[in-house]
PDB file of C-alpha atoms in Angstrom:
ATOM      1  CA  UNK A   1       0.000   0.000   0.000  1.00  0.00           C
ATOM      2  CA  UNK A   2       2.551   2.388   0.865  1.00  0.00           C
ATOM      3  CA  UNK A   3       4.593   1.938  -2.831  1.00  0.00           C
ATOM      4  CA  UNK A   4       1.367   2.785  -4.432  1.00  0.00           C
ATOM      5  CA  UNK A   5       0.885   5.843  -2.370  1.00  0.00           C
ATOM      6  CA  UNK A   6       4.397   7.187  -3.134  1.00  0.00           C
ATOM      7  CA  UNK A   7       3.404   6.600  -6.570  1.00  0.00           C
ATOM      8  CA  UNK A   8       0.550   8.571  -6.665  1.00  0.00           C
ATOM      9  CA  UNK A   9       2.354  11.079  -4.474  1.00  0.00           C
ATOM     10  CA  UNK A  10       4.680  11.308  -7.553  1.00  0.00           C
ATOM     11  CA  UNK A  11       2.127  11.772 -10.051  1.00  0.00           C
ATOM     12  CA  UNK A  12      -0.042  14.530  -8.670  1.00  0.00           C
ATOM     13  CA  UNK A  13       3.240  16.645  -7.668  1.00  0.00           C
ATOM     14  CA  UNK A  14       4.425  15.938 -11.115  1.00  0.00           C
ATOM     15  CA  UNK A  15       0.565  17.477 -12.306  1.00  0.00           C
ATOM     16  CA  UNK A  16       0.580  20.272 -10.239  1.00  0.00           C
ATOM     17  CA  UNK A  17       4.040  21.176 -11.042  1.00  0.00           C
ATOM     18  CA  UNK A  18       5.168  19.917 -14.554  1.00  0.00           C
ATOM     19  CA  UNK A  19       4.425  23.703 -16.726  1.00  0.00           C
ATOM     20  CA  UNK A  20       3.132  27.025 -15.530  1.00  0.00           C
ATOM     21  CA  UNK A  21       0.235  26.644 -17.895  1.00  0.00           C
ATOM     22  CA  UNK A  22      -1.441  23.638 -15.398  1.00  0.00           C
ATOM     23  CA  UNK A  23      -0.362  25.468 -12.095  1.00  0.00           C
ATOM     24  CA  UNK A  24      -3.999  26.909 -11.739  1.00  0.00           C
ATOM     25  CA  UNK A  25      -5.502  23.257 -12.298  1.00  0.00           C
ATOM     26  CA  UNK A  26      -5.652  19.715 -10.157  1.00  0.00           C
ATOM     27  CA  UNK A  27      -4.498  18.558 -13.769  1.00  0.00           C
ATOM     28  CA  UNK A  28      -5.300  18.403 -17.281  1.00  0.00           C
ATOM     29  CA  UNK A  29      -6.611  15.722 -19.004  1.00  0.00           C
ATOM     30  CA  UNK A  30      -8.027  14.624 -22.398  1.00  0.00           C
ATOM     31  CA  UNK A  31     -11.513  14.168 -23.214  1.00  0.00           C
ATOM     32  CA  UNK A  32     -12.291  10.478 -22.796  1.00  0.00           C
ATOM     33  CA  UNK A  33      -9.710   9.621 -20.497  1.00  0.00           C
ATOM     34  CA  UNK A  34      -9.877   6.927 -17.889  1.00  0.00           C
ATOM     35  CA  UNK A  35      -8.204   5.904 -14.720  1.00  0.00           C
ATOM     36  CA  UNK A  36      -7.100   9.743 -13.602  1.00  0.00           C
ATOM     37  CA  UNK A  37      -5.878   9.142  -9.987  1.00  0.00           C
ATOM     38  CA  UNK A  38      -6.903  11.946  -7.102  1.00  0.00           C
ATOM     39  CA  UNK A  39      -5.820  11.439  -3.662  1.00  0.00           C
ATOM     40  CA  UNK A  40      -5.159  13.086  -0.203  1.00  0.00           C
ATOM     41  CA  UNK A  41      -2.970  12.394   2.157  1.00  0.00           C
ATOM     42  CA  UNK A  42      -5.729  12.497   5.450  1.00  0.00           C
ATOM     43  CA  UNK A  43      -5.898  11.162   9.099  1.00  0.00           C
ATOM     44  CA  UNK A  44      -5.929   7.085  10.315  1.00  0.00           C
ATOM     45  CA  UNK A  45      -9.390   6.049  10.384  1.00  0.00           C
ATOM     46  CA  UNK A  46     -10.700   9.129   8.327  1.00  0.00           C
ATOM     47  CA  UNK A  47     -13.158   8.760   6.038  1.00  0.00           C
ATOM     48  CA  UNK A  48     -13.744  11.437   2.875  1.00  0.00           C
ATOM     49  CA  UNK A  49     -16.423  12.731   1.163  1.00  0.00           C
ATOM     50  CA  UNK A  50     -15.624  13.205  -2.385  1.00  0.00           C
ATOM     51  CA  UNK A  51     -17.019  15.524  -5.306  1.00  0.00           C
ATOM     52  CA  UNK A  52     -16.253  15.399  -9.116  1.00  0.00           C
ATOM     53  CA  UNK A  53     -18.410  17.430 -11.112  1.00  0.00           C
ATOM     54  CA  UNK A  54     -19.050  16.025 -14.834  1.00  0.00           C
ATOM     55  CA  UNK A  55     -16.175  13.045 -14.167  1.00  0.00           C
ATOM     56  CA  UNK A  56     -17.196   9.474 -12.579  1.00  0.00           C
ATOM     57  CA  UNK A  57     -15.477   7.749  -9.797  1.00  0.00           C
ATOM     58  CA  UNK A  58     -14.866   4.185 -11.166  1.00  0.00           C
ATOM     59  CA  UNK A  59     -12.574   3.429  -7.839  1.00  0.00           C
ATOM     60  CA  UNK A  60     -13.186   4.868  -4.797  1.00  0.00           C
ATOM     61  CA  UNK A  61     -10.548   3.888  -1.585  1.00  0.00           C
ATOM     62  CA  UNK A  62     -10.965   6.244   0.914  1.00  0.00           C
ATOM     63  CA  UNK A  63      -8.362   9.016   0.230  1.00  0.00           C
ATOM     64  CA  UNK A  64      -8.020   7.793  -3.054  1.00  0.00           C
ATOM     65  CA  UNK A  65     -10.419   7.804  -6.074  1.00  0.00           C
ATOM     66  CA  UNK A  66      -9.915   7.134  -9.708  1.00  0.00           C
ATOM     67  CA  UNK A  67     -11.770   8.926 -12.179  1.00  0.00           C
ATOM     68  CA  UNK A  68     -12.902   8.299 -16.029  1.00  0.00           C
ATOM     69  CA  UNK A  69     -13.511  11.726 -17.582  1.00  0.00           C
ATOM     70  CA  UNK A  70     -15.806  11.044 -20.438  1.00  0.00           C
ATOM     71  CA  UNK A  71     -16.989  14.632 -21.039  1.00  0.00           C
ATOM     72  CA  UNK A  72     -17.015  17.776 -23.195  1.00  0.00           C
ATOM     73  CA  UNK A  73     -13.853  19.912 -22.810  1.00  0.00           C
ATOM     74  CA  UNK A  74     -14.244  22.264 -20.085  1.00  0.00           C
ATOM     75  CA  UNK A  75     -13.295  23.091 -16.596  1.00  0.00           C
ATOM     76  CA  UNK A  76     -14.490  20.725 -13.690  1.00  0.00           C
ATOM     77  CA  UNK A  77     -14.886  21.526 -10.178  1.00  0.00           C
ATOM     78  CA  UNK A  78     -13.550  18.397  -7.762  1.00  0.00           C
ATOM     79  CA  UNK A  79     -13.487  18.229  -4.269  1.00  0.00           C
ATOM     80  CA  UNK A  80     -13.165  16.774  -0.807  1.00  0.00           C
ATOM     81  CA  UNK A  81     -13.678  16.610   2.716  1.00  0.00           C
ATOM     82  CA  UNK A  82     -12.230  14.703   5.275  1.00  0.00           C
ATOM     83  CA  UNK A  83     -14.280  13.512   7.947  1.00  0.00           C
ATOM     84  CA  UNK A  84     -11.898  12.181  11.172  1.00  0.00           C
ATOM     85  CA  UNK A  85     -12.456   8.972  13.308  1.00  0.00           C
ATOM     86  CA  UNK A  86     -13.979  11.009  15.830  1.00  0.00           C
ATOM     87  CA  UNK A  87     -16.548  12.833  13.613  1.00  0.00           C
ATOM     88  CA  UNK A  88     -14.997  16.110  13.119  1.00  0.00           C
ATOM     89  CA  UNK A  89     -14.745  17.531   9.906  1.00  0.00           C
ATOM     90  CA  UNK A  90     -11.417  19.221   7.970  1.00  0.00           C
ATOM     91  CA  UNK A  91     -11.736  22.083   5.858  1.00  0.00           C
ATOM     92  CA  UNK A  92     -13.257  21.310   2.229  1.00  0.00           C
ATOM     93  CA  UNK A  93     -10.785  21.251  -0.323  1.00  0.00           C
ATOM     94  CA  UNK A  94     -11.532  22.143  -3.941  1.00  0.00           C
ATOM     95  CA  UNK A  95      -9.609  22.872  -6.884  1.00  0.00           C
ATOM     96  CA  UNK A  96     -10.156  22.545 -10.804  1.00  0.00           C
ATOM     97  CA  UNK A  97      -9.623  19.870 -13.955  1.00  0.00           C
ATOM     98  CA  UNK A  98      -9.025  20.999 -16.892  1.00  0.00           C
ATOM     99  CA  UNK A  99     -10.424  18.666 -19.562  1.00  0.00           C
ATOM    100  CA  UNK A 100      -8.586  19.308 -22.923  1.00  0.00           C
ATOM    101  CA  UNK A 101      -9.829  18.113 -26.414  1.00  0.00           C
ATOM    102  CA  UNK A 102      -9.317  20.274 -29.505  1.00  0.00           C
ATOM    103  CA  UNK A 103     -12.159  20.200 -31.783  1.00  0.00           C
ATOM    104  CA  UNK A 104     -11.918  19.525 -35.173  1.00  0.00           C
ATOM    105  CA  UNK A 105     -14.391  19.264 -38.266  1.00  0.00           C
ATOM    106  CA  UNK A 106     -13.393  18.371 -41.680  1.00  0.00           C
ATOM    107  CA  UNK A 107     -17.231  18.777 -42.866  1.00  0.00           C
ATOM    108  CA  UNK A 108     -18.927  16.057 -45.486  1.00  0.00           C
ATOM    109  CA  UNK A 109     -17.354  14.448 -48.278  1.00  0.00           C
ATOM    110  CA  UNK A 110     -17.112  16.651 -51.140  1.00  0.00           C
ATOM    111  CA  UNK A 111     -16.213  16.085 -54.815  1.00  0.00           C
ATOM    112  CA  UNK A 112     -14.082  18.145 -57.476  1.00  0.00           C
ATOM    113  CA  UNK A 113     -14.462  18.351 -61.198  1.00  0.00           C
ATOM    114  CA  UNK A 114     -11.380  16.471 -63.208  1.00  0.00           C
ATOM    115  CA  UNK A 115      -8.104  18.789 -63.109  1.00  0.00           C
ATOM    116  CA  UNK A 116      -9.158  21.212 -60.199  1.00  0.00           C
ATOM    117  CA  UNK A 117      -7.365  21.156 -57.094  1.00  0.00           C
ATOM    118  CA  UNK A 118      -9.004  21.431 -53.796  1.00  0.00           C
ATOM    119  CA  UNK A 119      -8.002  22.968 -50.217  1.00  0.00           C
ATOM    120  CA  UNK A 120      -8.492  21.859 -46.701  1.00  0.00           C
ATOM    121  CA  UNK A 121      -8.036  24.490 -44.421  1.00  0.00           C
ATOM    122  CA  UNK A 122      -9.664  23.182 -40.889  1.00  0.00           C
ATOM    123  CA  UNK A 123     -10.844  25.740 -38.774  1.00  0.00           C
ATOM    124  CA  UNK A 124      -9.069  26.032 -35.180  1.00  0.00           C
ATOM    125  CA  UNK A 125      -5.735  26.495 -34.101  1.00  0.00           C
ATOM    126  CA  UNK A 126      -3.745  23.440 -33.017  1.00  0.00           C
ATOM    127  CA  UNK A 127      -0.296  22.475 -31.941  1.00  0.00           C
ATOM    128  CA  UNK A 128       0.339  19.475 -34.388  1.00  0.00           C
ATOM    129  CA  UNK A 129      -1.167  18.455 -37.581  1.00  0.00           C
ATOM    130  CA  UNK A 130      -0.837  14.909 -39.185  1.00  0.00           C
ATOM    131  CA  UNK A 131      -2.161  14.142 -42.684  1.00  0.00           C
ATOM    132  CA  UNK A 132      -2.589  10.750 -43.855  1.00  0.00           C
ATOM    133  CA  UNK A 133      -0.353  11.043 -46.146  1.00  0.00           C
ATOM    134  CA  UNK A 134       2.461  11.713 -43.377  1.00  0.00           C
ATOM    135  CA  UNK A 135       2.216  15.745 -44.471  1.00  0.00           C
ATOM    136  CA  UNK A 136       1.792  18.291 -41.356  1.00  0.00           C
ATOM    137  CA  UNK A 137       0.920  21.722 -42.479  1.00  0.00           C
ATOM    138  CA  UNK A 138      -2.164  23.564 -41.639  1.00  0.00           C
ATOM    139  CA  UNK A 139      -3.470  22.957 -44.797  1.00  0.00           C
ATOM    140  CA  UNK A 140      -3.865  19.990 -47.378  1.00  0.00           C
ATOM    141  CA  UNK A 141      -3.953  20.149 -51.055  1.00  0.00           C
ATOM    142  CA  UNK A 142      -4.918  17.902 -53.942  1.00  0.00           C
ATOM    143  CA  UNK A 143      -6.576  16.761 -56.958  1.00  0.00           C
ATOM    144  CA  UNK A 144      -6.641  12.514 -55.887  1.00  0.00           C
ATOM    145  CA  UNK A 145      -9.693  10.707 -55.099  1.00  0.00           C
ATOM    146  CA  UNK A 146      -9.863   8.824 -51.703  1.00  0.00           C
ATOM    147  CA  UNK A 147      -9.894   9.805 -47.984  1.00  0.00           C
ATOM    148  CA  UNK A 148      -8.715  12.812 -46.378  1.00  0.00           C
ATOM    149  CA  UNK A 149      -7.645  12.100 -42.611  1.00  0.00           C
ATOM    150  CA  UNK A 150      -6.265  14.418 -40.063  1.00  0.00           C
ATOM    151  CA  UNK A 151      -5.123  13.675 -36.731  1.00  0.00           C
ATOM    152  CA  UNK A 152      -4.900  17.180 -34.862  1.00  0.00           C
ATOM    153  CA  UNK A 153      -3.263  17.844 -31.577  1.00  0.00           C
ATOM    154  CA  UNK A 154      -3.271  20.543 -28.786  1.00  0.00           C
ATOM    155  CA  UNK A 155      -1.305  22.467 -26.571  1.00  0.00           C
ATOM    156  CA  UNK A 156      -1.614  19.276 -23.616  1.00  0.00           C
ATOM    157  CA  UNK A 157      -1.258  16.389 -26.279  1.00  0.00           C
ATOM    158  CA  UNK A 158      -4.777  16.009 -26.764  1.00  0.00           C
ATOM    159  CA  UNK A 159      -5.895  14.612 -30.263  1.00  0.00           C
ATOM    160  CA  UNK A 160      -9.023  14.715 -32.660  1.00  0.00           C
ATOM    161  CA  UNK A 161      -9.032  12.909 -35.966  1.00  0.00           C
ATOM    162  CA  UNK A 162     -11.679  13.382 -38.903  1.00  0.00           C
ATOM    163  CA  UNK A 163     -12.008  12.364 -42.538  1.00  0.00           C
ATOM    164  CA  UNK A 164     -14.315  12.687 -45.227  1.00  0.00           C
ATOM    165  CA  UNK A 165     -13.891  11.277 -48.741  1.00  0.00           C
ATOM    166  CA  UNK A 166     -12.789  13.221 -52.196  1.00  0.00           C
ATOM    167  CA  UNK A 167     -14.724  12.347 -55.302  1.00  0.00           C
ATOM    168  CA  UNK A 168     -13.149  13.241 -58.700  1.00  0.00           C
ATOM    169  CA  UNK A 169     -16.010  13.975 -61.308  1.00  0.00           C
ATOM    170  CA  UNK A 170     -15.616  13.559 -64.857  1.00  0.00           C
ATOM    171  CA  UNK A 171     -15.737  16.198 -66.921  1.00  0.00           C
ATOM    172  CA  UNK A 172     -18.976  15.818 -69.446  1.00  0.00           C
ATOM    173  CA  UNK A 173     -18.539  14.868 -73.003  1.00  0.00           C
ATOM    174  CA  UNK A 174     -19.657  16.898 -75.639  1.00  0.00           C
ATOM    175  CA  UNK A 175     -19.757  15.531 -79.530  1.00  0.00           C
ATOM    176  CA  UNK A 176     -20.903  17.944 -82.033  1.00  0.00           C
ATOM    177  CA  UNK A 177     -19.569  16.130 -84.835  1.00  0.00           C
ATOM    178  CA  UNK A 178     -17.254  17.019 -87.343  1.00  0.00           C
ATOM    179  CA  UNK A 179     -16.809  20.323 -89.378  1.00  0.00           C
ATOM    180  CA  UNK A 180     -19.674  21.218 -91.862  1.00  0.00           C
ATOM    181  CA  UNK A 181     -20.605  23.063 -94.821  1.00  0.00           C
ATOM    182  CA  UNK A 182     -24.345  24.438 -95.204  1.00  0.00           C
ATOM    183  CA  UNK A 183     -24.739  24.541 -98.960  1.00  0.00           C
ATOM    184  CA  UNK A 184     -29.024  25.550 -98.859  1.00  0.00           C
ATOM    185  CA  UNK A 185     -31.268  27.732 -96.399  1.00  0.00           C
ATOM    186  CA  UNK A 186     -33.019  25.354 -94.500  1.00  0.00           C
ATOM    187  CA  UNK A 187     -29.685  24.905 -91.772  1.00  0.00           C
ATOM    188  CA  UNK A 188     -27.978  22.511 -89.938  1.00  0.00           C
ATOM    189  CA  UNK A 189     -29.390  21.302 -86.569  1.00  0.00           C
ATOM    190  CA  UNK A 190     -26.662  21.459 -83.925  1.00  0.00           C
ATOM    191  CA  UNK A 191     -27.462  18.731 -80.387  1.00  0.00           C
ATOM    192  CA  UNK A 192     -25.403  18.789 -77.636  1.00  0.00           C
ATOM    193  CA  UNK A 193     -27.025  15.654 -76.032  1.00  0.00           C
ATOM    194  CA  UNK A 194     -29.308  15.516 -73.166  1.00  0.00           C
ATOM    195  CA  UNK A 195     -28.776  15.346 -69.811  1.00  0.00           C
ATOM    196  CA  UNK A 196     -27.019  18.119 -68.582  1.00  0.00           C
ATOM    197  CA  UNK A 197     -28.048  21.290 -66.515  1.00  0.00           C
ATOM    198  CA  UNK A 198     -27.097  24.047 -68.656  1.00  0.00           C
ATOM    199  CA  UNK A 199     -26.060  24.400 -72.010  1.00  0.00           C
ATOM    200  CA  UNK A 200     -24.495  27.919 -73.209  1.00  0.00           C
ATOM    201  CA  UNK A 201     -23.926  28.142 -77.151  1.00  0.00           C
ATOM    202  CA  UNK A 202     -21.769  30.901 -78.812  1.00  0.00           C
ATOM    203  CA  UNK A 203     -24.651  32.079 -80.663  1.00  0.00           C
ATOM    204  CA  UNK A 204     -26.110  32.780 -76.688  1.00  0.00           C
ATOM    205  CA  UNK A 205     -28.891  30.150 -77.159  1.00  0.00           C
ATOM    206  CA  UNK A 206     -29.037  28.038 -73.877  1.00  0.00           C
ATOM    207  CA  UNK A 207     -30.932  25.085 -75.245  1.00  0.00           C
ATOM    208  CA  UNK A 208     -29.925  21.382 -75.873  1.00  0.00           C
ATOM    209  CA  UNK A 209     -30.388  21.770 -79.844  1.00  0.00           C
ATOM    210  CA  UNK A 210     -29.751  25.216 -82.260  1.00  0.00           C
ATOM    211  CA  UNK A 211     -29.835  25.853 -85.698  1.00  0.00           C
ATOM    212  CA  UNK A 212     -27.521  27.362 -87.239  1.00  0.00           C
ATOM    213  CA  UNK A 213     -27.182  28.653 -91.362  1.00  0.00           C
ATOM    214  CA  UNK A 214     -25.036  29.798 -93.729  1.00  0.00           C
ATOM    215  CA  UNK A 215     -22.778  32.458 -93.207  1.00  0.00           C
ATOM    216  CA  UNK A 216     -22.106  30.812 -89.458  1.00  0.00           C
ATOM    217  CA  UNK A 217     -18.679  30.116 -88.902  1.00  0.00           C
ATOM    218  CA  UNK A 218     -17.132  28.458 -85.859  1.00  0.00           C
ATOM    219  CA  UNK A 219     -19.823  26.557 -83.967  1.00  0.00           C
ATOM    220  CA  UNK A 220     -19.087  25.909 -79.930  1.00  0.00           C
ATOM    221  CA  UNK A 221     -21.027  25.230 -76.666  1.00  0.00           C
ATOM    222  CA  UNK A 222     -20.223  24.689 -73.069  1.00  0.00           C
ATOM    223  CA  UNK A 223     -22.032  22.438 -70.867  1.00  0.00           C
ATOM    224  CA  UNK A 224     -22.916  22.286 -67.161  1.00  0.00           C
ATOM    225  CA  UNK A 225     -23.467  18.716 -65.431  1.00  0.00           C
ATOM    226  CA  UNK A 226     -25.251  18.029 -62.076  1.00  0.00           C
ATOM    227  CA  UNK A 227     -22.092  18.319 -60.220  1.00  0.00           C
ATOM    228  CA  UNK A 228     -20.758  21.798 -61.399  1.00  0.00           C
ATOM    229  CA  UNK A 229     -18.292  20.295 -64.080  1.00  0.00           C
ATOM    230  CA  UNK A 230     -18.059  21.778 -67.282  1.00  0.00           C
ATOM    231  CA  UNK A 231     -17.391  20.511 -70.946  1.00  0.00           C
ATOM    232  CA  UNK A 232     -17.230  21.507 -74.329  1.00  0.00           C
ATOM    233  CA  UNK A 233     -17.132  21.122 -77.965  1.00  0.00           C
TER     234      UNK A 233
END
């Protein structure tokens, strides 16, 4: 018993006095963690009344408790009281956790047309950024289908990872046909094929079919598909 209290003894002077940053906390930890040890050193025989706001006591041996810390990021109040053999009770001592996490969003998958290139600049400030391609800058560019992980860190070692997948959309095909000569005056009806969401002709028609006649020279039109991507002929 008394190598495990010198243990613990360790630990918390090592949390209360490891950086400046934590001197005005208990300790930090990360969102999720388990097993977080608290203890007092208190009379023979005492018993204590402990408090730990947001955190659960998994263990709980007297002057000792262990705590998971499955919550939101955010400050936590814990305390304790010690109660003596004789009933009287010490002064209630309190102090704070800090619960770290960084937060990090990615947003949905999303999808580029062929040849763009594409951005990810997270929002949030963090201390380490891991790509999955092994890359840490802030940002992450590229024009290859697949996923996009990040694994983000903070200022206490915290991490958040998120990933969405990249599409790569074809660019839509376009066939007019080959060149032509209108010889009469009855034209030449010009398609660009069904299907797409806008169609935008030299001529500034915005159908799916034109006519055009003689005296017309060079012939083009851009399309628009469902996902943005344009194509031309």
């Amino acid at each position: 018993m008394k190598l495990r209290r010198h243990i613990l003894l360790l630990s918390l002077l090592l949390s209360l006095f490891g950086t400046a940053a934590r001197a005005q906390y208990v300790n930090v930890v990360c969102a999720g963690d388990t097993g977080a040890v608290y203890f007092v050193d208190g009379w023979e025989n005492s018993t204590f009344n402990w408090t730990v706001e947001g955190g659960v006591i998994t263990r709980h041996y007297g002057d000792t408790i262990i705590v998971d810390w499955r919550v939101p990021p955010g400050e936590y109040e814990l305390s304790v009281q010690e109660i003596s053999a004789e009933g009287c009770a010490g002064e209630l001592q309190m102090g704070t956790v800090l619960v770290s996490g960084p937060e990090l969003d990615l947003g949905s998958d999303q999808g580029v047309c062929d040849g763009e290139m594409i951005t990810f600049s997270p929002e949030g400030d963090f201390y380490d950024y891991l790509w999955h391609d092994g890359s840490t800058g802030s940002e992450f560019t590229t024009d290859q289908e697949g996923w996009i992980t990040l694994v983000v860190s903070d200022d206490y070692g915290c991490v958040a990872r998120d990933s969405l997948y990249l599409s790569i959309y074809d660019l839509p095909m376009v066939e007019l046909g080959g060149d032509t000569t209108i010889c009469s005056d009855e034209g030449l009806l010009l398609d660009a094929g069904e299907g797409f969401e806008s169609y935008d002709w030299m001529t500034g028609e915005i159908s799916q079919q034109i006519v055009v006649y003689k005296g017309t020279n060079r012939v083009w039109v851009i399309v628009e598909d469902i996902n943005g991507c344009e194509g031309g002929d």
